[in-house]
Amino acid sequence: MANGTHILTGLSAYLDLDKYRYAFFVFFLALYALILCTNGTIIHIIWIHRNLHEPMYIFIAALSLNSLFFSTAIYPKLFVDVLSQGKSGSHTACLLQLFCFYTFGASDFFLLLAMAIDRFVSICKPLQYATTMRTSDVTIFLALAWLLPACQIGTGTLMIVKQKMCTFISVGIFCNNSANKLLCVRSQMFVAYGVFIFLSILVLPVLSILLMYIRIFIVVHRHCDGAWQKATDTCLPHLIVLICFSFLAVFDVIMNRMESKIPKTVRLIMMLQIVEYNPLLNPIIYGVKMKKIRKQIKSIKWF
């Protein structure tokens, strides 16, 4: 594979950028600015208020920070594509975007898993909470949430680098796993590792989270002394984010397998949902549903 190989990317394959180039640029710039402002507000509020320096809120701040990383891996390149009307990009740049996209996407699931563990211990084993969720433990959870996906996705990306690329096709508005179609031959080891990544960064974390929340709701159902309200207030936002992001992640996999059978308009809409829905959903849900955060947002003097 030559480093000079180019791959078709961008919105040109889906939209008429000749007439509405600047309209699309303003639209995506507004989305990116909104993502920066909303997630930045959540991070700032949690950072400056000491009463929010608890594991649950630290994980929420980490989730917002991860959304900023995730969006920054997508939107600047999208701006360039819209303004330049360029369809091509280097293979190296595509793989870098692919690495960032899946690393930060997977980190979302691991951060949600850490939040589920925090809620599980807090509600089901409150006497062990102080010893289980110490500052050092929270730091370890955060480090693993970013390092594990980076190592796993990084290994997969290196495997792609070593493969020969033959096809010159469009991979969509950004580089995702559809870039694998550029490979001449996919070895059995490469396919097996792809299945391993899918199970380890999506299936296992999601199943673990769901099992913990099922356990939480069983426990609080047996103790109806106000515990149910506490559980729904703190767990429901996590579940909403988990379900929405899991749906989009599964669609990303399905789209790669059945791209030819999915209408182009549907593919475009879902690809845009993937890059905008969760970064916008996280701060809105946590800003509305978490009482302490909502209280601090209301107290902000915006003007």
Short mmCIF file of N, CA, C and O in Angstrom, two decimals, residues 4-9 87-91 165-171 179 181-184:
data_model
loop_
_atom_site.label_atom_id
_atom_site.label_comp_id
_atom_site.label_asym_id
_atom_site.label_seq_id
_atom_site.Cartn_x
_atom_site.Cartn_y
_atom_site.Cartn_z
N GLY A 4 0.58 7.46 -0.68
CA GLY A 4 -0.10 8.47 -1.47
C GLY A 4 -1.48 8.08 -1.92
O GLY A 4 -2.15 8.84 -2.60
N THR A 5 -1.92 6.87 -1.57
CA THR A 5 -3.24 6.41 -1.97
C THR A 5 -4.32 7.34 -1.42
O THR A 5 -4.24 7.78 -0.29
N HIS A 6 -5.33 7.61 -2.24
CA HIS A 6 -6.40 8.50 -1.81
C HIS A 6 -7.73 7.75 -1.73
O HIS A 6 -7.97 6.80 -2.46
N ILE A 7 -8.58 8.22 -0.83
CA ILE A 7 -9.87 7.59 -0.57
C ILE A 7 -10.95 8.65 -0.71
O ILE A 7 -10.79 9.79 -0.26
N LEU A 8 -12.04 8.28 -1.31
CA LEU A 8 -13.15 9.22 -1.47
C LEU A 8 -13.91 9.37 -0.17
O LEU A 8 -14.39 8.41 0.41
N THR A 9 -14.05 10.62 0.31
CA THR A 9 -14.83 10.91 1.50
C THR A 9 -15.58 12.22 1.28
O THR A 9 -15.35 12.93 0.31
N LYS A 87 -13.29 15.60 -2.39
CA LYS A 87 -13.81 14.28 -2.10
C LYS A 87 -12.72 13.32 -1.61
O LYS A 87 -13.03 12.22 -1.19
N SER A 88 -11.48 13.72 -1.72
CA SER A 88 -10.43 12.77 -1.44
C SER A 88 -9.64 13.15 -0.21
O SER A 88 -9.58 14.30 0.20
N GLY A 89 -9.03 12.14 0.37
CA GLY A 89 -8.16 12.34 1.51
C GLY A 89 -7.14 11.22 1.53
O GLY A 89 -7.35 10.17 0.94
N SER A 90 -6.04 11.43 2.20
CA SER A 90 -5.00 10.41 2.22
C SER A 90 -5.45 9.22 3.05
O SER A 90 -6.29 9.33 3.95
N HIS A 91 -4.88 8.08 2.75
CA HIS A 91 -5.19 6.86 3.49
C HIS A 91 -4.79 7.01 4.95
O HIS A 91 -5.49 6.54 5.85
N MET A 165 -4.22 -2.23 -0.13
CA MET A 165 -5.46 -1.59 -0.49
C MET A 165 -5.62 -1.59 -2.01
O MET A 165 -4.70 -1.21 -2.74
N CYS A 166 -6.79 -2.01 -2.47
CA CYS A 166 -7.02 -2.14 -3.92
C CYS A 166 -8.10 -1.21 -4.44
O CYS A 166 -7.93 -0.55 -5.45
N THR A 167 -9.23 -1.16 -3.75
CA THR A 167 -10.41 -0.49 -4.28
C THR A 167 -10.37 1.00 -4.00
O THR A 167 -9.91 1.44 -2.95
N PHE A 168 -10.89 1.77 -4.92
CA PHE A 168 -10.96 3.23 -4.80
C PHE A 168 -12.43 3.60 -4.73
O PHE A 168 -13.10 3.78 -5.74
N ILE A 169 -12.98 3.67 -3.53
CA ILE A 169 -14.42 3.88 -3.35
C ILE A 169 -14.67 4.93 -2.29
O ILE A 169 -13.78 5.31 -1.54
N SER A 170 -15.92 5.37 -2.23
CA SER A 170 -16.33 6.31 -1.19
C SER A 170 -16.60 5.56 0.10
O SER A 170 -17.22 4.50 0.10
N VAL A 171 -16.10 6.09 1.22
CA VAL A 171 -16.35 5.47 2.51
C VAL A 171 -17.33 6.29 3.35
O VAL A 171 -17.51 6.02 4.52
N ALA A 179 -14.19 1.60 5.59
CA ALA A 179 -12.86 1.70 4.97
C ALA A 179 -12.23 0.32 4.80
O ALA A 179 -11.31 0.15 3.99
N LYS A 181 -13.47 -2.04 3.29
CA LYS A 181 -13.78 -2.52 1.95
C LYS A 181 -12.68 -2.15 0.95
O LYS A 181 -12.68 -2.65 -0.17
N LEU A 182 -11.79 -1.25 1.35
CA LEU A 182 -10.70 -0.87 0.47
C LEU A 182 -9.62 -1.94 0.39
O LEU A 182 -8.77 -1.90 -0.50
N LEU A 183 -9.66 -2.90 1.32
CA LEU A 183 -8.62 -3.92 1.37
C LEU A 183 -8.81 -4.96 0.27
O LEU A 183 -9.94 -5.36 -0.04
N CYS A 184 -7.70 -5.39 -0.31
CA CYS A 184 -7.76 -6.43 -1.35
C CYS A 184 -8.29 -7.73 -0.77
O CYS A 184 -9.20 -8.35 -1.31
#
